[in-house]
Structures are given as structure tokens and as C-alpha cells.
Amino acid sequence: MNAHHHDHAPKLSRNQNEILSCLRDANEPMSAYAILDRVRKTGISHPPTVYRALNDLMRKGMVHRLQSRSAFVACDHGACDGKFAFAICRACDKVVEISLSDEDQAGLLALAPDEIAPEQVTLELAGLCQSCRPAASA
Amino acid sequence: MNAHHHDHAPKLSRNQNEILSCLRDANEPMSAYAILDRVRKTGISHPPTVYRALNDLMRKGMVHRLQSRSAFVACDHGACDGKFAFAICRACDKVVEISLSDEDQAGLLALAPDEIAPEQVTLELAGLCQSCRPAASA
DNA sequence: ATGGCTGATGATATAACATAACAGCGAGAC
DNA sequence: GTCTCGCTGTTATGTTATATCATCAGCCAT
């Protein structure tokens, strides 16, 4: 099993569990509707149910949303409190979660202008992963 | 007129001009459909027309998309080539464009794991602007 | 236990965002 | 002139997200 995380695992509802498992199994970002298709057999059958569970899981830091894709991924770490970013392969959609050090976070927050006191960072790096890169450079 | 930018201003089509003006006048992010409503009087009347113009303007660096809002803003600088980020007030939607220095960009790209060669950075900082901040701290 | 309150889930409907695909037109090549 | 190409218009539909109301289970006071 993959419940070997050091989580405090704050008791999930049935729906939240189904959707988190789905996302962990997929190992790639899924749209809410893709998740819906995949969990229909478990009795979840309407978009709001999926969005509710996703929002709950995001609040718990166990799922993240890829803004640039309108897609969701399970947190690699079980749960995070906001110090993360993503690298995404634009060809195959592979996603790598990046843990930001406190310094990294501080550096990012420091980019904000005086006028806006930043609370939350959204950082996504898009590129090409090794397997999607052309073998030779030309 | 407001064509006093130091642009090379790569001749825009009528639609592109209408939509860019609209966005510059608004001085805040607008959804594609908000733009559509606002430019209807000029003869633009269907979503694809708006999206086409927005995409063209984005290719030219004159409009940016706020991923976290599904909204569009005119580039503060006339045009940029990708070295920018945003700070967004979560209360009033005010947006401040942040120009990233080459070092900033390099620092961000350096966060990418070996596995993914980054090409593009999406960075958005959400927080509260001065006017939306509570006056006293407690 | 019963009744009513509250919070979670289920279901319907629709809003908001985005694009595929094709039609028509105008300007330049020849 | 007419062909072709690129831009704009139009229809239709696909995709993402949420507002709203209904239902149900647990809980607590009585």
C-alpha cells in the first residue's frame, strides 16, 4: 500500500477517499470530469460532488490544482501547506512537484510589489521532460 | 490617444486594437466574455473573435493571461517576452505586473527538477493590496 | 424515543470559459 | 480575371465550475 506517509491523515470522507485514490493511482493530472468518469462506478455521479471533495482535499493540502491546466494532482508528500510548485511536461503532461524551501518561498514572496502583501504563491514551470525531448539537438 | 508607448507596435488588426484598448481602459483583468460584452458595440459579437484576438495579442506579448483567474490583462509595458509575473489582490482583483530580472527568471527556472527542462514560467502571487488590508493589525 | 437542528451528500440546472469547424470576403500574385 | 491565402464571421458544441435546493444521518435537548 501507499499509506506509508508520515501524515496525520485527517480522516477523509468516503468521497474524498475515492477521489484521492483515483488521483494517486493516475499519477498524472486529471480534470474534475476525468475523475468523475473514473469514480462513477463507486457511486459518485455529479460534478459538484467531485468539486466538493477536491476542494476539501485542497484545503487539507492533499491535492493541488494545476492552474495552467485546470487539472488536479495528488500531493506527492501526502500533504503540504503551500510551499510547492510544479514542473509540467507540455508534451506528455507529466508533473513533478517541487518542494520549495523556506528561502525559495521567501524569495518568491519578496518579488511582490510593496502595494500587495502576498499570501499565496502559484508557480508552474512548463517545459519538456527527458522522454519527450528530441534525442539530438538538431 | 494612448499610443505613446515605446512599442515597436507590430500593426494590430482592427479587432486586436479594439480588444487591446478595452483591456487598457479597464485597467483590471477582464474575462473574455466581459471583453465581448464591452466590445459588442464595435461589431465584435462572438467568443471566437475575442479569443482569436486575445491569443494573437498574447503571442505578441501585449496581453497576458492570469491563469488563476481565467482573465486577461494588457501588458503594462506595451509588450514583454515572457519575463513577468503578477501580484493580484484577492479582494479587489487589482493586478500589479512584476517584471522579472534575468536573474529572477534564471532563479525560477533553476527550481525545475533535472527531469524537466523548463521553458516557461507561470508565477502569480495572491494577497491583499493596501486598500483592501484591514487598517489595524488586531 | 422523538423532534428538531446541523452538517454532509445527492441531484438538477445553469453559468462561465473555450474551441472546432466551416463559410465568406478581400488583397495580392500571377 | 481568377486563384489562393489569411483574416474575420458564424454556428455549434465541448469543457470547466458553481448556485441552489432536496435529502439524509448524526446529534443533542427534552
XYZ file of C-alpha atoms (C1' of nucleotides) in Angstrom:
336
model
C 0.000 0.000 0.000
C 0.964 3.583 -0.202
C -0.266 4.750 3.182
C 3.274 4.858 4.482
C 3.327 8.623 4.645
C 4.036 10.439 7.836
C 0.643 12.115 7.597
C -1.617 12.904 10.409
C -4.167 11.841 7.755
C -7.126 13.865 8.950
C -9.894 11.330 8.378
C -11.345 11.685 4.933
C -14.908 11.086 3.934
C -15.770 8.271 1.587
C -15.914 10.616 -1.371
C -12.673 12.276 -0.505
C -11.004 8.888 -0.226
C -12.300 7.689 -3.549
C -11.149 10.786 -5.320
C -7.787 10.912 -3.643
C -7.153 7.263 -4.529
C -8.162 7.919 -8.073
C -5.723 10.765 -8.319
C -2.924 8.827 -6.649
C -3.478 5.884 -8.962
C -3.477 8.069 -12.025
C -0.121 9.532 -11.213
C -0.826 12.362 -13.557
C -3.087 15.381 -13.517
C -6.756 14.744 -14.109
C -9.566 17.112 -14.838
C -12.513 17.073 -12.497
C -14.599 15.462 -15.212
C -11.992 12.794 -15.905
C -12.093 11.991 -12.211
C -15.850 11.899 -12.350
C -15.764 9.326 -15.156
C -13.306 7.248 -13.266
C -15.233 7.187 -9.986
C -18.698 6.761 -11.429
C -18.614 3.062 -10.601
C -18.184 3.939 -6.937
C -21.416 5.866 -6.912
C -20.168 9.398 -7.405
C -22.125 10.747 -10.303
C -22.307 14.537 -10.370
C -19.761 17.299 -10.825
C -20.474 19.141 -7.584
C -19.654 16.019 -5.616
C -16.267 15.842 -7.263
C -15.569 19.533 -6.850
C -16.591 19.431 -3.229
C -14.215 16.608 -2.474
C -11.426 18.238 -4.457
C -11.870 21.500 -2.617
C -11.850 19.742 0.724
C -8.709 17.843 -0.238
C -7.069 21.035 -1.419
C -7.885 22.728 1.863
C -6.119 19.830 3.560
C -3.157 20.220 1.227
C -3.546 16.700 -0.120
C -4.490 17.708 -3.628
C -3.205 20.593 -5.690
C -4.647 22.309 -8.662
C -2.581 22.980 -11.751
C -3.801 26.395 -12.728
C -2.320 26.277 -16.151
C -4.204 23.081 -16.962
C -7.363 23.241 -14.936
C -6.367 19.890 -13.568
C -5.750 18.306 -10.215
C -2.973 16.152 -8.780
C -2.464 14.327 -5.521
C 0.217 15.884 -3.382
C 3.409 13.851 -3.597
C 4.018 14.338 0.075
C 0.714 13.287 1.495
C 0.031 16.878 2.376
C 1.738 20.223 2.080
C 0.976 23.613 3.463
C 1.502 25.711 0.407
C 5.226 25.523 -0.193
C 5.236 23.837 -3.525
C 5.453 24.437 -7.215
C 5.147 22.304 -10.291
C 7.110 21.446 -13.356
C 4.928 20.135 -16.146
C 5.894 18.499 -19.409
C 3.952 20.232 -22.124
C 4.105 17.152 -24.334
C 3.126 14.276 -22.062
C 1.607 16.127 -19.090
C 3.997 14.530 -16.677
C 4.069 16.584 -13.497
C 6.840 16.874 -10.980
C 6.058 18.508 -7.711
C 8.757 20.826 -6.431
C 9.101 21.409 -2.719
C 10.086 24.963 -2.081
C 12.494 25.654 0.709
C 11.616 28.445 3.088
C 14.218 30.557 1.318
C 12.709 29.834 -2.060
C 9.317 30.822 -0.729
C 10.693 33.945 0.837
C 12.425 34.841 -2.404
C 9.213 34.447 -4.331
C 7.176 36.440 -1.857
C 9.836 39.138 -1.991
C 9.066 39.670 -5.657
C 5.719 41.159 -4.738
C 5.451 44.917 -5.017
C 5.013 46.945 -1.827
C 1.472 47.534 -2.820
C 0.384 43.946 -2.462
C 1.152 41.813 0.558
C 1.419 38.322 -0.876
C -0.046 35.337 0.871
C -0.010 32.641 -1.705
C 2.334 31.626 -4.489
C 1.311 29.922 -7.693
C 4.362 28.771 -9.599
C 4.271 26.443 -12.559
C 7.161 25.711 -14.877
C 6.274 24.266 -18.249
C 8.798 22.507 -20.424
C 9.764 19.187 -21.857
C 10.653 16.109 -19.852
C 13.535 13.840 -20.777
C 11.448 11.316 -22.648
C 9.702 13.991 -24.654
C 12.896 15.730 -25.629
C 14.244 15.214 -29.118
C 17.259 12.957 -28.816
C 19.668 15.063 -30.826
C 19.790 18.825 -30.557
C 19.390 19.366 -34.313
C -4.743 58.678 -27.751
C -2.725 56.271 -25.716
C -0.256 55.119 -28.325
C 2.544 56.905 -26.521
C 4.304 53.712 -25.599
C 7.782 52.979 -26.792
C 6.452 49.934 -28.626
C 7.509 48.785 -31.981
C 3.745 48.227 -32.117
C 3.579 45.490 -34.715
C 0.481 46.704 -36.555
C -2.589 45.271 -34.998
C -5.771 44.351 -36.784
C -8.944 46.215 -36.037
C -10.150 43.516 -33.681
C -6.872 43.323 -31.893
C -6.898 47.072 -31.431
C -10.417 47.142 -30.085
C -9.699 44.444 -27.601
C -6.377 45.832 -26.505
C -7.942 49.252 -25.950
C -10.708 47.711 -23.980
C -8.244 45.950 -21.745
C -6.068 49.025 -21.327
C -9.069 51.160 -20.452
C -10.297 48.651 -17.918
C -7.047 48.674 -16.031
C -8.018 45.447 -14.396
C -8.302 41.866 -15.516
C -11.289 41.010 -17.665
C -12.696 37.692 -18.685
C -13.028 37.017 -22.374
C -16.789 37.310 -22.064
C -16.586 40.592 -20.189
C -14.483 41.879 -23.057
C -17.000 40.554 -25.505
C -19.794 42.476 -23.795
C -17.740 45.598 -23.795
C -16.795 45.487 -27.499
C -20.139 44.353 -28.842
C -20.918 47.893 -29.912
C -17.869 47.843 -32.159
C -19.197 44.890 -34.097
C -17.420 42.050 -32.379
C -20.079 39.603 -31.398
C -18.812 36.077 -30.932
C -16.462 34.417 -28.488
C -14.044 33.015 -31.061
C -13.366 36.507 -32.368
C -12.378 37.637 -28.908
C -10.279 34.580 -28.207
C -8.539 34.896 -31.540
C -7.573 38.462 -30.860
C -6.513 37.657 -27.314
C -4.346 34.812 -28.497
C -2.743 36.986 -31.154
C -2.089 39.707 -28.596
C -0.641 37.182 -26.179
C 1.665 35.879 -28.882
C 2.860 39.449 -29.317
C 3.330 39.802 -25.576
C 0.860 42.649 -25.354
C -1.716 40.802 -23.306
C -1.181 38.292 -20.549
C -3.460 35.720 -19.116
C -3.964 35.356 -15.389
C -4.151 31.622 -15.019
C -5.528 31.725 -11.546
C -8.462 33.860 -12.660
C -9.120 32.860 -16.258
C -8.764 36.519 -17.061
C -6.715 38.727 -19.302
C -4.777 41.949 -18.765
C -2.946 44.343 -21.053
C 0.791 44.229 -20.574
C 1.929 47.226 -18.549
C 4.976 47.606 -20.734
C 3.393 47.574 -24.124
C 4.880 44.173 -24.731
C 7.026 41.669 -22.885
C 8.712 38.498 -23.932
C 7.782 36.256 -21.077
C 9.729 37.668 -18.163
C 6.871 38.718 -15.981
C 4.765 37.656 -13.058
C 1.733 39.018 -11.334
C 0.630 40.050 -7.904
C -3.115 40.005 -7.541
C -5.273 41.339 -4.754
C -7.691 38.613 -3.813
C -10.216 41.135 -2.548
C -10.415 43.771 -5.265
C -8.738 41.983 -8.181
C -6.170 44.698 -8.585
C -3.239 43.361 -10.562
C 0.337 44.524 -10.484
C 2.621 43.248 -13.162
C 6.073 42.307 -11.954
C 8.987 42.479 -14.337
C 11.393 39.683 -13.652
C 15.068 40.387 -13.981
C 17.125 37.877 -15.886
C 18.421 36.661 -12.538
C 14.925 36.221 -11.188
C 13.989 34.252 -14.264
C 17.108 32.158 -14.016
C 16.410 31.511 -10.360
C 12.922 30.349 -11.147
C 13.999 28.126 -13.994
C 16.649 26.653 -11.722
C 13.908 25.325 -9.469
C 12.922 22.832 -12.128
C 13.964 19.247 -11.499
C 16.562 17.694 -13.791
C 13.843 15.677 -15.346
C 12.053 18.606 -16.903
C 13.746 21.299 -18.923
C 11.669 24.373 -18.246
C 10.767 26.825 -20.966
C 8.044 28.913 -19.498
C 7.297 30.306 -16.060
C 3.875 30.992 -14.667
C 4.122 32.915 -11.434
C 1.211 34.555 -9.667
C 1.248 35.937 -6.157
C -2.100 36.408 -4.500
C -2.600 38.606 -1.479
C -4.171 41.775 -0.266
C -3.416 45.232 -1.586
C -3.020 48.235 0.674
C -6.556 49.465 0.278
C -8.009 46.051 0.981
C -5.907 45.462 4.063
C -7.552 45.927 7.441
C -6.303 49.221 8.854
C -5.154 47.986 12.254
C -3.395 44.680 12.724
C -5.628 43.458 15.579
C -37.705 7.798 21.958
C -38.901 11.941 19.375
C -38.401 16.018 17.250
C -35.783 19.345 15.504
C -31.100 21.240 14.400
C -26.922 20.909 11.749
C -23.609 19.419 8.524
C -22.647 16.273 4.668
C -24.026 14.457 0.404
C -27.042 13.980 -3.748
C -29.201 15.948 -7.726
C -30.756 19.433 -11.004
C -29.850 23.078 -13.530
C -27.214 26.509 -15.412
C -23.319 29.680 -15.602
C -18.791 30.672 -17.261
C -14.912 29.613 -20.131
C -13.034 27.903 -24.574
C -12.534 25.925 -29.197
C -13.591 23.064 -33.505
C -15.154 23.596 -37.888
C -16.799 25.744 -41.663
C -18.363 29.977 -44.549
C -17.362 34.305 -46.783
C -14.606 38.066 -48.102
C -10.772 40.949 -49.617
C -5.974 41.762 -51.090
C -2.104 40.394 -53.600
C 0.165 37.002 -57.072
C 0.116 35.687 -61.437
C -9.739 37.916 -64.060
C -9.190 34.362 -61.048
C -6.770 31.796 -57.708
C -5.122 31.444 -53.300
C -4.341 32.714 -48.731
C -5.218 34.737 -44.497
C -8.433 37.114 -41.627
C -12.971 37.669 -39.862
C -17.687 35.980 -39.002
C -20.767 32.379 -37.510
C -22.612 28.153 -35.792
C -22.324 24.741 -32.828
C -20.533 22.362 -29.193
C -17.251 20.985 -25.694
C -15.277 21.709 -21.127
C -14.946 23.553 -16.535
C -17.322 25.194 -12.381
C -20.920 26.558 -9.225
C -25.562 28.051 -7.350
C -29.407 26.039 -5.454
C -32.397 23.076 -3.485
C -33.502 18.266 -1.725
C -32.354 14.505 1.252
C -30.416 12.053 4.841
C -27.716 10.840 9.002
C -25.994 12.079 13.388
C -26.560 14.598 17.460
C -28.476 16.828 21.259
C -32.223 18.558 24.186
C -36.163 17.256 26.077
